[in-house]
PDB file of C-alpha atoms and ligand atoms in Angstrom:
ATOM      1  CA  MET A 175      82.193  75.666 -67.605  1.00 58.00           C
ATOM      2  CA  SER A 176      79.473  73.375 -66.511  1.00 69.00           C
ATOM      3  CA  ILE A 177      76.018  72.772 -68.195  1.00 73.00           C
ATOM      4  CA  ASN A 178      73.141  73.859 -66.231  1.00 70.00           C
ATOM      5  CA  TRP A 179      69.945  72.445 -67.745  1.00 68.00           C
ATOM      6  CA  TYR A 180      66.646  72.096 -65.926  1.00 67.00           C
ATOM      7  CA  PRO A 181      63.972  71.759 -68.542  1.00 70.00           C
ATOM      8  CA  GLY A 182      60.402  72.073 -67.599  1.00 71.00           C
ATOM      9  CA  HIS A 183      57.848  69.184 -68.004  1.00 79.00           C
ATOM     10  CA  MET A 184      60.301  66.629 -66.525  1.00 81.00           C
ATOM     11  CA  VAL A 185      58.054  65.293 -63.849  1.00 84.00           C
ATOM     12  CA  LYS A 186      55.080  65.298 -66.101  1.00 87.00           C
ATOM     13  CA  ALA A 187      57.098  63.437 -69.055  1.00 87.00           C
ATOM     14  CA  ARG A 188      58.258  60.891 -66.371  1.00 89.00           C
ATOM     15  CA  ARG A 189      54.734  60.019 -65.162  1.00 91.00           C
ATOM     16  CA  GLU A 190      53.544  59.772 -68.781  1.00 91.00           C
ATOM     17  CA  ILE A 191      56.175  57.145 -69.276  1.00 93.00           C
ATOM     18  CA  GLU A 192      55.329  55.244 -66.178  1.00 94.00           C
ATOM     19  CA  LYS A 193      51.735  55.231 -67.208  1.00 93.00           C
ATOM     20  CA  ASN A 194      52.394  54.141 -70.886  1.00 93.00           C
ATOM     21  CA  LEU A 195      54.953  51.374 -69.785  1.00 94.00           C
ATOM     22  CA  LYS A 196      52.071  49.421 -68.166  1.00 93.00           C
ATOM     23  CA  MET A 197      50.712  48.814 -71.655  1.00 93.00           C
ATOM     24  CA  VAL A 198      53.944  47.421 -73.336  1.00 95.00           C
ATOM     25  CA  ASP A 199      55.982  44.331 -73.412  1.00 94.00           C
ATOM     26  CA  MET A 200      59.308  46.055 -73.926  1.00 96.00           C
ATOM     27  CA  VAL A 201      61.155  49.465 -74.361  1.00 97.00           C
ATOM     28  CA  LEU A 202      63.496  50.335 -77.291  1.00 98.00           C
ATOM     29  CA  ILE A 203      65.687  52.904 -75.756  1.00 98.00           C
ATOM     30  CA  LEU A 204      67.331  55.166 -78.529  1.00 98.00           C
ATOM     31  CA  LEU A 205      70.815  56.191 -77.811  1.00 98.00           C
ATOM     32  CA  ASP A 206      72.855  58.392 -80.117  1.00 98.00           C
ATOM     33  CA  ALA A 207      75.359  56.017 -81.642  1.00 98.00           C
ATOM     34  CA  ARG A 208      78.207  58.604 -81.186  1.00 98.00           C
ATOM     35  CA  ALA A 209      77.778  58.674 -77.442  1.00 98.00           C
ATOM     36  CA  PRO A 210      75.491  55.904 -76.061  1.00 98.00           C
ATOM     37  CA  PHE A 211      76.818  55.891 -72.531  1.00 97.00           C
ATOM     38  CA  SER A 212      76.232  59.571 -72.258  1.00 97.00           C
ATOM     39  CA  CYS A 213      72.771  59.341 -73.541  1.00 96.00           C
ATOM     40  CA  ARG A 214      71.995  56.567 -71.187  1.00 95.00           C
ATOM     41  CA  ASN A 215      69.364  57.290 -68.503  1.00 92.00           C
ATOM     42  CA  ILE A 216      69.531  54.972 -65.614  1.00 91.00           C
ATOM     43  CA  ASP A 217      66.231  56.613 -64.346  1.00 90.00           C
ATOM     44  CA  LEU A 218      64.421  55.232 -67.425  1.00 93.00           C
ATOM     45  CA  GLU A 219      66.036  51.975 -67.194  1.00 94.00           C
ATOM     46  CA  ARG A 220      64.999  51.701 -63.608  1.00 94.00           C
ATOM     47  CA  ILE A 221      61.231  52.766 -64.206  1.00 92.00           C
ATOM     48  CA  ALA A 222      61.186  50.208 -67.122  1.00 92.00           C
ATOM     49  CA  GLY A 223      61.465  47.690 -64.315  1.00 86.00           C
ATOM     50  CA  LYS A 224      60.725  44.189 -65.426  1.00 88.00           C
ATOM     51  CA  LYS A 225      60.024  45.227 -69.002  1.00 94.00           C
ATOM     52  CA  ARG A 226      62.521  43.965 -71.519  1.00 94.00           C
ATOM     53  CA  ILE A 227      64.822  46.696 -72.764  1.00 96.00           C
ATOM     54  CA  ILE A 228      66.636  46.887 -76.065  1.00 97.00           C
ATOM     55  CA  MET A 229      69.143  49.615 -76.788  1.00 98.00           C
ATOM     56  CA  ILE A 230      68.815  51.128 -80.365  1.00 98.00           C
ATOM     57  CA  PHE A 231      72.027  53.119 -81.596  1.00 98.00           C
ATOM     58  CA  SER A 232      70.531  55.786 -83.657  1.00 98.00           C
ATOM     59  CA  LYS A 233      72.190  57.889 -86.201  1.00 98.00           C
ATOM     60  CA  VAL A 234      74.808  55.266 -86.686  1.00 98.00           C
ATOM     61  CA  ASP A 235      75.479  56.777 -90.062  1.00 98.00           C
ATOM     62  CA  LEU A 236      77.214  59.618 -88.138  1.00 98.00           C
ATOM     63  CA  ALA A 237      79.269  57.439 -85.768  1.00 98.00           C
ATOM     64  CA  ASP A 238      82.733  55.812 -86.159  1.00 97.00           C
ATOM     65  CA  PRO A 239      82.009  52.350 -87.048  1.00 98.00           C
ATOM     66  CA  ASN A 240      84.756  50.864 -84.842  1.00 97.00           C
ATOM     67  CA  ASP A 241      83.561  52.686 -81.844  1.00 98.00           C
ATOM     68  CA  THR A 242      79.913  51.643 -82.630  1.00 98.00           C
ATOM     69  CA  ARG A 243      81.048  47.936 -82.400  1.00 98.00           C
ATOM     70  CA  LYS A 244      82.949  48.426 -79.319  1.00 98.00           C
ATOM     71  CA  PHE A 245      80.062  50.203 -77.608  1.00 98.00           C
ATOM     72  CA  ALA A 246      77.863  47.465 -78.723  1.00 98.00           C
ATOM     73  CA  ALA A 247      79.960  44.938 -77.213  1.00 98.00           C
ATOM     74  CA  GLN A 248      80.167  46.802 -73.868  1.00 98.00           C
ATOM     75  CA  PHE A 249      76.321  46.673 -73.691  1.00 97.00           C
ATOM     76  CA  ALA A 250      76.264  43.036 -74.630  1.00 96.00           C
ATOM     77  CA  GLU A 251      78.582  42.276 -71.640  1.00 97.00           C
ATOM     78  CA  GLU A 252      75.768  43.931 -69.341  1.00 95.00           C
ATOM     79  CA  GLY A 253      73.245  41.556 -71.092  1.00 95.00           C
ATOM     80  CA  ILE A 254      71.525  44.453 -72.898  1.00 96.00           C
ATOM     81  CA  PRO A 255      70.930  43.538 -76.660  1.00 96.00           C
ATOM     82  CA  VAL A 256      71.804  46.483 -79.197  1.00 98.00           C
ATOM     83  CA  ALA A 257      70.659  47.117 -82.687  1.00 98.00           C
ATOM     84  CA  THR A 258      71.741  49.868 -84.854  1.00 98.00           C
ATOM     85  CA  ILE A 259      69.964  52.040 -87.289  1.00 98.00           C
ATOM     86  CA  ASN A 260      70.034  54.875 -89.728  1.00 98.00           C
ATOM     87  CA  SER A 261      66.506  56.112 -89.667  1.00 97.00           C
ATOM     88  CA  LEU A 262      67.102  58.325 -92.794  1.00 97.00           C
ATOM     89  CA  ASN A 263      67.568  55.232 -95.118  1.00 96.00           C
ATOM     90  CA  GLY A 264      66.112  52.489 -92.907  1.00 95.00           C
ATOM     91  CA  LYS A 265      69.346  50.745 -92.911  1.00 97.00           C
ATOM     92  CA  GLY A 266      69.298  48.405 -89.795  1.00 97.00           C
ATOM     93  CA  SER A 267      65.412  48.260 -89.564  1.00 95.00           C
ATOM     94  CA  LYS A 268      65.292  44.602 -90.376  1.00 95.00           C
ATOM     95  CA  GLY A 269      67.622  43.877 -87.584  1.00 96.00           C
ATOM     96  CA  VAL A 270      65.781  45.915 -85.116  1.00 97.00           C
ATOM     97  CA  LEU A 271      62.465  44.126 -86.012  1.00 96.00           C
ATOM     98  CA  GLN A 272      64.268  40.714 -85.697  1.00 96.00           C
ATOM     99  CA  LEU A 273      65.586  41.582 -82.323  1.00 96.00           C
ATOM    100  CA  VAL A 274      62.051  42.719 -81.017  1.00 96.00           C
ATOM    101  CA  SER A 275      60.482  39.513 -82.315  1.00 94.00           C
ATOM    102  CA  ASP A 276      63.285  37.220 -80.755  1.00 95.00           C
ATOM    103  CA  THR A 277      63.177  39.157 -77.493  1.00 94.00           C
ATOM    104  CA  PHE A 278      59.328  38.698 -77.487  1.00 95.00           C
ATOM    105  CA  ARG A 279      59.475  35.074 -78.374  1.00 92.00           C
ATOM    106  CA  GLU A 280      60.093  33.939 -74.741  1.00 85.00           C
ATOM    107  CA  GLN A 281      57.066  35.788 -73.630  1.00 84.00           C
ATOM    108  CA  ALA A 282      55.016  34.492 -76.533  1.00 88.00           C
ATOM    109  CA  ASP A 283      56.117  30.878 -75.631  1.00 90.00           C
ATOM    110  CA  LYS A 284      54.972  31.429 -72.182  1.00 87.00           C
ATOM    111  CA  LEU A 285      51.543  32.668 -73.302  1.00 84.00           C
ATOM    112  CA  LEU A 286      51.301  29.615 -75.438  1.00 89.00           C
ATOM    113  CA  ALA A 287      52.244  27.261 -72.587  1.00 93.00           C
ATOM    114  CA  ARG A 288      49.361  28.863 -70.535  1.00 92.00           C
ATOM    115  CA  GLY A 289      47.048  28.111 -73.476  1.00 91.00           C
ATOM    116  CA  ARG A 290      46.616  31.756 -74.121  1.00 88.00           C
ATOM    117  CA  ARG A 291      46.463  33.356 -77.616  1.00 85.00           C
ATOM    118  CA  VAL A 292      49.693  35.071 -78.714  1.00 85.00           C
ATOM    119  CA  ARG A 293      49.241  38.607 -79.465  1.00 89.00           C
ATOM    120  CA  ALA A 294      51.564  41.087 -81.202  1.00 92.00           C
ATOM    121  CA  ALA A 295      54.395  42.448 -79.183  1.00 94.00           C
ATOM    122  CA  ARG A 296      53.716  45.774 -77.824  1.00 95.00           C
ATOM    123  CA  VAL A 297      56.573  48.226 -77.940  1.00 96.00           C
ATOM    124  CA  MET A 298      57.468  51.597 -76.658  1.00 96.00           C
ATOM    125  CA  VAL A 299      60.212  53.736 -78.139  1.00 97.00           C
ATOM    126  CA  ALA A 300      62.056  56.024 -75.407  1.00 96.00           C
ATOM    127  CA  GLY A 301      65.038  58.364 -75.374  1.00 96.00           C
ATOM    128  CA  VAL A 302      66.350  61.785 -74.832  1.00 94.00           C
ATOM    129  CA  PRO A 303      65.522  64.815 -76.867  1.00 93.00           C
ATOM    130  CA  ASN A 304      66.562  64.951 -80.481  1.00 95.00           C
ATOM    131  CA  VAL A 305      68.087  61.411 -80.332  1.00 97.00           C
ATOM    132  CA  GLY A 306      65.807  60.408 -83.354  1.00 97.00           C
ATOM    133  CA  LYS A 307      62.668  58.845 -81.885  1.00 96.00           C
ATOM    134  CA  SER A 308      60.092  60.513 -84.323  1.00 94.00           C
ATOM    135  CA  THR A 309      62.415  59.709 -87.349  1.00 95.00           C
ATOM    136  CA  PHE A 310      62.869  56.158 -86.068  1.00 96.00           C
ATOM    137  CA  LEU A 311      59.103  55.678 -85.606  1.00 94.00           C
ATOM    138  CA  ASN A 312      58.379  56.925 -89.239  1.00 92.00           C
ATOM    139  CA  CYS A 313      61.237  54.852 -90.661  1.00 94.00           C
ATOM    140  CA  LEU A 314      59.613  51.602 -89.108  1.00 93.00           C
ATOM    141  CA  VAL A 315      56.175  52.637 -90.209  1.00 88.00           C
ATOM    142  CA  GLY A 316      57.248  53.636 -93.591  1.00 82.00           C
ATOM    143  CA  LYS A 317      55.194  56.675 -93.704  1.00 60.00           C
ATOM    144  CA  LYS A 318      55.020  59.944 -91.772  1.00 52.00           C
ATOM    145  CA  VAL A 319      53.003  59.556 -88.657  1.00 55.00           C
ATOM    146  CA  ALA A 320      55.122  60.929 -85.684  1.00 56.00           C
ATOM    147  CA  GLN A 321      56.105  64.623 -85.827  1.00 54.00           C
ATOM    148  CA  THR A 322      59.776  64.880 -86.221  1.00 56.00           C
ATOM    149  CA  GLY A 323      61.961  67.875 -85.066  1.00 50.00           C
ATOM    150  CA  ALA A 324      59.068  69.117 -83.090  1.00 43.00           C
ATOM    151  CA  LYS A 325      58.954  70.422 -79.571  1.00 43.00           C
ATOM    152  CA  PRO A 326      57.805  67.841 -76.908  1.00 43.00           C
ATOM    153  CA  GLY A 327      54.006  67.871 -76.931  1.00 42.00           C
ATOM    154  CA  VAL A 328      51.209  66.690 -74.945  1.00 42.00           C
ATOM    155  CA  THR A 329      50.121  62.992 -75.297  1.00 44.00           C
ATOM    156  CA  ARG A 330      46.853  62.389 -76.871  1.00 49.00           C
ATOM    157  CA  GLY A 331      44.952  59.261 -76.801  1.00 56.00           C
ATOM    158  CA  GLN A 332      47.258  56.391 -77.180  1.00 65.00           C
ATOM    159  CA  GLN A 333      47.524  54.712 -80.526  1.00 85.00           C
ATOM    160  CA  TRP A 334      49.124  51.692 -81.660  1.00 89.00           C
ATOM    161  CA  ILE A 335      50.847  51.350 -84.974  1.00 89.00           C
ATOM    162  CA  ARG A 336      50.994  47.906 -86.385  1.00 89.00           C
ATOM    163  CA  ILE A 337      54.441  47.476 -87.979  1.00 89.00           C
ATOM    164  CA  ARG A 338      54.077  43.704 -88.774  1.00 88.00           C
ATOM    165  CA  ASP A 339      51.539  40.948 -87.793  1.00 87.00           C
ATOM    166  CA  ASP A 340      53.730  40.473 -84.580  1.00 91.00           C
ATOM    167  CA  ILE A 341      54.646  43.954 -83.570  1.00 93.00           C
ATOM    168  CA  GLU A 342      52.893  46.971 -82.408  1.00 93.00           C
ATOM    169  CA  LEU A 343      54.452  50.324 -81.713  1.00 94.00           C
ATOM    170  CA  MET A 344      53.077  52.963 -79.247  1.00 93.00           C
ATOM    171  CA  ASP A 345      52.619  56.180 -81.421  1.00 88.00           C
ATOM    172  CA  THR A 346      54.055  58.450 -78.790  1.00 89.00           C
ATOM    173  CA  PRO A 347      57.683  57.961 -77.845  1.00 92.00           C
ATOM    174  CA  GLY A 348      58.717  58.462 -74.176  1.00 93.00           C
ATOM    175  CA  LEU A 349      60.739  61.591 -73.642  1.00 92.00           C
ATOM    176  CA  MET A 350      63.402  61.431 -70.864  1.00 91.00           C
ATOM    177  CA  TRP A 351      66.144  63.944 -70.283  1.00 89.00           C
ATOM    178  CA  PRO A 352      69.654  62.942 -69.569  1.00 87.00           C
ATOM    179  CA  LYS A 353      71.042  63.133 -66.114  1.00 86.00           C
ATOM    180  CA  ILE A 354      74.212  65.186 -66.549  1.00 90.00           C
ATOM    181  CA  GLU A 355      76.813  63.792 -64.219  1.00 91.00           C
ATOM    182  CA  ASN A 356      79.876  65.837 -65.311  1.00 93.00           C
ATOM    183  CA  ASP A 357      81.196  68.484 -67.639  1.00 93.00           C
ATOM    184  CA  GLN A 358      82.536  66.292 -70.117  1.00 95.00           C
ATOM    185  CA  GLN A 359      79.132  64.448 -70.632  1.00 96.00           C
ATOM    186  CA  GLY A 360      77.441  67.842 -70.665  1.00 95.00           C
ATOM    187  CA  MET A 361      79.734  68.949 -73.558  1.00 97.00           C
ATOM    188  CA  LYS A 362      78.996  65.687 -75.395  1.00 97.00           C
ATOM    189  CA  LEU A 363      75.233  66.296 -75.033  1.00 96.00           C
ATOM    190  CA  ALA A 364      75.633  69.762 -76.116  1.00 96.00           C
ATOM    191  CA  LEU A 365      77.613  68.852 -79.235  1.00 97.00           C
ATOM    192  CA  LEU A 366      74.937  66.179 -80.011  1.00 97.00           C
ATOM    193  CA  ASN A 367      72.099  68.827 -79.850  1.00 95.00           C
ATOM    194  CA  ILE A 368      70.456  67.103 -76.948  1.00 94.00           C
ATOM    195  CA  VAL A 369      70.780  69.736 -74.385  1.00 92.00           C
ATOM    196  CA  GLY A 370      68.940  72.775 -75.189  1.00 87.00           C
ATOM    197  CA  GLU A 371      71.016  75.656 -76.738  1.00 87.00           C
ATOM    198  CA  ASN A 372      70.361  78.191 -73.989  1.00 87.00           C
ATOM    199  CA  ALA A 373      72.089  75.862 -71.521  1.00 88.00           C
ATOM    200  CA  TYR A 374      75.511  76.191 -73.143  1.00 92.00           C
ATOM    201  CA  GLN A 375      77.993  78.554 -74.687  1.00 94.00           C
ATOM    202  CA  GLU A 376      78.823  77.702 -78.291  1.00 96.00           C
ATOM    203  CA  TYR A 377      82.251  78.776 -77.947  1.00 97.00           C
ATOM    204  CA  GLU A 378      82.942  76.409 -75.035  1.00 97.00           C
ATOM    205  CA  VAL A 379      81.434  73.638 -76.985  1.00 97.00           C
ATOM    206  CA  ALA A 380      83.289  74.366 -80.104  1.00 98.00           C
ATOM    207  CA  LEU A 381      86.539  74.402 -78.164  1.00 98.00           C
ATOM    208  CA  PHE A 382      85.522  71.013 -76.717  1.00 98.00           C
ATOM    209  CA  LEU A 383      84.962  69.767 -80.361  1.00 98.00           C
ATOM    210  CA  LEU A 384      88.528  70.950 -81.296  1.00 98.00           C
ATOM    211  CA  GLU A 385      90.005  69.060 -78.222  1.00 97.00           C
ATOM    212  CA  VAL A 386      88.040  65.765 -79.437  1.00 97.00           C
ATOM    213  CA  LEU A 387      89.330  66.182 -82.991  1.00 97.00           C
ATOM    214  CA  LYS A 388      92.915  66.855 -81.774  1.00 96.00           C
ATOM    215  CA  GLU A 389      92.702  63.714 -79.811  1.00 95.00           C
ATOM    216  CA  LYS A 390      90.728  61.325 -82.078  1.00 94.00           C
ATOM    217  CA  LYS A 391      90.712  62.728 -85.692  1.00 95.00           C
ATOM    218  CA  PRO A 392      93.758  65.272 -86.162  1.00 96.00           C
ATOM    219  CA  ASP A 393      93.415  64.431 -89.930  1.00 96.00           C
ATOM    220  CA  VAL A 394      89.992  66.338 -89.860  1.00 96.00           C
ATOM    221  CA  LEU A 395      91.902  69.301 -88.570  1.00 97.00           C
ATOM    222  CA  LEU A 396      94.822  69.062 -90.925  1.00 97.00           C
ATOM    223  CA  ASP A 397      93.171  67.808 -94.095  1.00 95.00           C
ATOM    224  CA  LYS A 398      89.521  69.092 -93.835  1.00 94.00           C
ATOM    225  CA  LEU A 399      90.068  72.220 -92.153  1.00 94.00           C
ATOM    226  CA  LYS A 400      93.536  72.696 -93.747  1.00 95.00           C
ATOM    227  CA  LEU A 401      95.325  73.816 -90.528  1.00 96.00           C
ATOM    228  CA  LYS A 402      99.044  73.776 -90.663  1.00 95.00           C
ATOM    229  CA  ASP A 403      99.808  73.654 -86.935  1.00 95.00           C
ATOM    230  CA  ILE A 404      97.470  72.099 -84.272  1.00 96.00           C
ATOM    231  CA  ASN A 405     100.176  71.876 -81.527  1.00 95.00           C
ATOM    232  CA  LYS A 406      98.708  75.045 -79.929  1.00 96.00           C
ATOM    233  CA  PRO A 407      95.940  76.136 -77.582  1.00 97.00           C
ATOM    234  CA  ASN A 408      92.228  75.393 -78.900  1.00 97.00           C
ATOM    235  CA  GLU A 409      91.559  79.221 -78.795  1.00 97.00           C
ATOM    236  CA  GLU A 410      94.365  79.769 -81.185  1.00 97.00           C
ATOM    237  CA  ILE A 411      93.194  76.853 -83.474  1.00 97.00           C
ATOM    238  CA  LEU A 412      89.773  78.446 -83.619  1.00 97.00           C
ATOM    239  CA  TYR A 413      91.059  81.870 -84.531  1.00 96.00           C
ATOM    240  CA  ASP A 414      93.027  80.171 -87.391  1.00 97.00           C
ATOM    241  CA  ILE A 415      89.945  78.456 -88.654  1.00 97.00           C
ATOM    242  CA  SER A 416      88.202  81.833 -88.764  1.00 97.00           C
ATOM    243  CA  ILE A 417      90.699  83.200 -90.877  1.00 96.00           C
ATOM    244  CA  LEU A 418      91.012  80.177 -93.193  1.00 95.00           C
ATOM    245  CA  ARG A 419      87.308  80.107 -93.702  1.00 95.00           C
ATOM    246  CA  GLY A 420      86.939  83.739 -94.177  1.00 95.00           C
ATOM    247  CA  HIS A 421      84.882  84.534 -91.157  1.00 96.00           C
ATOM    248  CA  LEU A 422      85.858  88.099 -90.511  1.00 95.00           C
ATOM    249  CA  LEU A 423      84.048  90.967 -88.932  1.00 95.00           C
ATOM    250  CA  LYS A 424      83.804  94.408 -90.517  1.00 91.00           C
ATOM    251  CA  GLU A 425      87.025  95.670 -88.641  1.00 90.00           C
ATOM    252  CA  GLY A 426      88.842  92.553 -90.185  1.00 89.00           C
ATOM    253  CA  ARG A 427      89.001  90.694 -86.881  1.00 94.00           C
ATOM    254  CA  PRO A 428      88.201  86.879 -86.950  1.00 96.00           C
ATOM    255  CA  ASP A 429      84.391  86.258 -86.188  1.00 97.00           C
ATOM    256  CA  THR A 430      84.933  83.385 -83.868  1.00 97.00           C
ATOM    257  CA  ALA A 431      81.196  83.248 -82.858  1.00 97.00           C
ATOM    258  CA  LYS A 432      80.259  82.595 -86.420  1.00 97.00           C
ATOM    259  CA  THR A 433      83.029  79.941 -86.751  1.00 98.00           C
ATOM    260  CA  CYS A 434      81.852  78.249 -83.663  1.00 98.00           C
ATOM    261  CA  LYS A 435      78.305  78.053 -84.768  1.00 97.00           C
ATOM    262  CA  LEU A 436      79.303  76.615 -88.303  1.00 98.00           C
ATOM    263  CA  LEU A 437      81.724  74.133 -86.562  1.00 98.00           C
ATOM    264  CA  LEU A 438      78.900  72.688 -84.434  1.00 98.00           C
ATOM    265  CA  GLN A 439      76.723  72.495 -87.375  1.00 97.00           C
ATOM    266  CA  ASP A 440      79.150  70.717 -89.518  1.00 97.00           C
ATOM    267  CA  PHE A 441      79.868  68.187 -86.812  1.00 98.00           C
ATOM    268  CA  ARG A 442      76.012  67.621 -86.265  1.00 97.00           C
ATOM    269  CA  LYS A 443      75.392  66.980 -89.864  1.00 96.00           C
ATOM    270  CA  GLY A 444      78.356  64.759 -90.179  1.00 96.00           C
ATOM    271  CA  LYS A 445      80.432  67.030 -92.390  1.00 96.00           C
ATOM    272  CA  LEU A 446      83.476  66.593 -90.444  1.00 97.00           C
ATOM    273  CA  GLY A 447      83.162  62.751 -90.948  1.00 96.00           C
ATOM    274  CA  ARG A 448      81.934  59.760 -88.614  1.00 97.00           C
ATOM    275  CA  ILE A 449      83.159  60.915 -85.144  1.00 97.00           C
ATOM    276  CA  SER A 450      82.184  59.246 -81.880  1.00 98.00           C
ATOM    277  CA  LEU A 451      82.481  60.948 -78.569  1.00 98.00           C
ATOM    278  CA  ASP A 452      82.094  58.343 -75.731  1.00 96.00           C
TER     279      ASP A 452
HETATM  280  N1  GDP B  11      72.024  61.424 -89.846  1.00 91.77           N
HETATM  281  C1  GDP B  11      70.920  61.041 -89.260  1.00 91.77           C
HETATM  282  N2  GDP B  11      70.088  61.874 -88.710  1.00 91.77           N
HETATM  283  C2  GDP B  11      68.847  61.417 -88.132  1.00 91.77           C
HETATM  284  C3  GDP B  11      68.753  60.124 -87.944  1.00 91.77           C
HETATM  285  N3  GDP B  11      67.567  59.999 -87.282  1.00 91.77           N
HETATM  286  C4  GDP B  11      67.103  61.273 -86.938  1.00 91.77           C
HETATM  287  N4  GDP B  11      67.971  62.125 -87.405  1.00 91.77           N
HETATM  288  C5  GDP B  11      67.805  63.700 -87.313  1.00 91.77           C
HETATM  289  O1  GDP B  11      68.005  63.981 -86.020  1.00 91.77           O
HETATM  290  C6  GDP B  11      66.953  65.153 -85.817  1.00 91.77           C
HETATM  291  C7  GDP B  11      66.216  64.854 -84.620  1.00 91.77           C
HETATM  292  O2  GDP B  11      65.429  63.818 -84.843  1.00 91.77           O
HETATM  293  P1  GDP B  11      63.873  63.533 -84.206  1.00 91.77           P
HETATM  294  O3  GDP B  11      63.281  62.248 -84.916  1.00 91.77           O
HETATM  295  O4  GDP B  11      63.000  64.780 -84.480  1.00 91.77           O
HETATM  296  O5  GDP B  11      64.215  63.292 -82.691  1.00 91.77           O
HETATM  297  P2  GDP B  11      63.357  63.159 -81.563  1.00 91.77           P
HETATM  298  O6  GDP B  11      63.389  64.440 -80.731  1.00 91.77           O
HETATM  299  O7  GDP B  11      63.974  62.094 -80.584  1.00 91.77           O
HETATM  300  O8  GDP B  11      61.884  62.733 -81.833  1.00 91.77           O
HETATM  301  C8  GDP B  11      66.412  65.360 -86.939  1.00 91.77           C
HETATM  302  O9  GDP B  11      67.060  66.369 -87.725  1.00 91.77           O
HETATM  303  C9  GDP B  11      66.447  64.066 -87.925  1.00 91.77           C
HETATM  304  O10 GDP B  11      66.520  64.418 -89.250  1.00 91.77           O
HETATM  305  C10 GDP B  11      69.618  59.071 -88.479  1.00 91.77           C
HETATM  306  O11 GDP B  11      69.543  57.819 -88.382  1.00 91.77           O
HETATM  307  N5  GDP B  11      70.695  59.538 -89.053  1.00 91.77           N
HETATM  308 MG1   MG B  12      60.162  63.905 -81.637  1.00 91.77          MG
END
């Protein structure tokens, strides 16, 4: 199965970002820590042009810590700095702010050398849908200013939120859609709830999740989901989970549709453990 996804507003959102980029010193690109490479949008990095880019691995609480270290090192090899954050409890926010001010220092020094006054660093937050942009903004601001979980809206007048004396955030995050290059990436993005739900079949994505678990975390299948035998096709494993969890239709047949929905929910909430996908 391949994922076909052509959301509307793409051109408009892109123009919006291009316009807003003119006003900032740097862009914080949020990537889901569980699959940062799959969330990456080369288009966004290209239109950011000469602006400094910092990658923020979001939802780090849901990712496998070993993979997170590995992924961050891979970005570092490309010369791209990475900070990680759990925006639900703010863990990592200090590191993020430190990285922003370190990154801006070079520019600030240049301003000083030219005898100009140093102003606060102006920062735009950007990323794909659902990656946690609004939650991240709220976390840094410390109160509810950006709407979370909402549909992408229309940008109103630009506002700057002062985080510290030396850092200002643009209140409207830049929304970009991921380019889906292959089926694997599409599946990961569906699993992470980044791709809209009408673009995929839950059944297919749940089977993909089972394949990931088999490969990376068989203990989740054996211990958490209490499966006895996982050396069988994923369709059969799914069937077994339905029965174990008591998801049955009126006629007594397994309600695999329900099982799929709940498996995806459990993964997204981190109930299956910290699992990375890239
Ligand atoms: N576990 C966890 N969930 C998060 C984190 N950041 C955001 N979320 C959740 O991810 C979902 C999407 O977040 P939102 O900020 O609306 O994403 P946006 O579309 O990029 O603005 C919401 O349900 C958030 O509660 C995080 O650091 N950890
Ligand atoms: Mg949002």
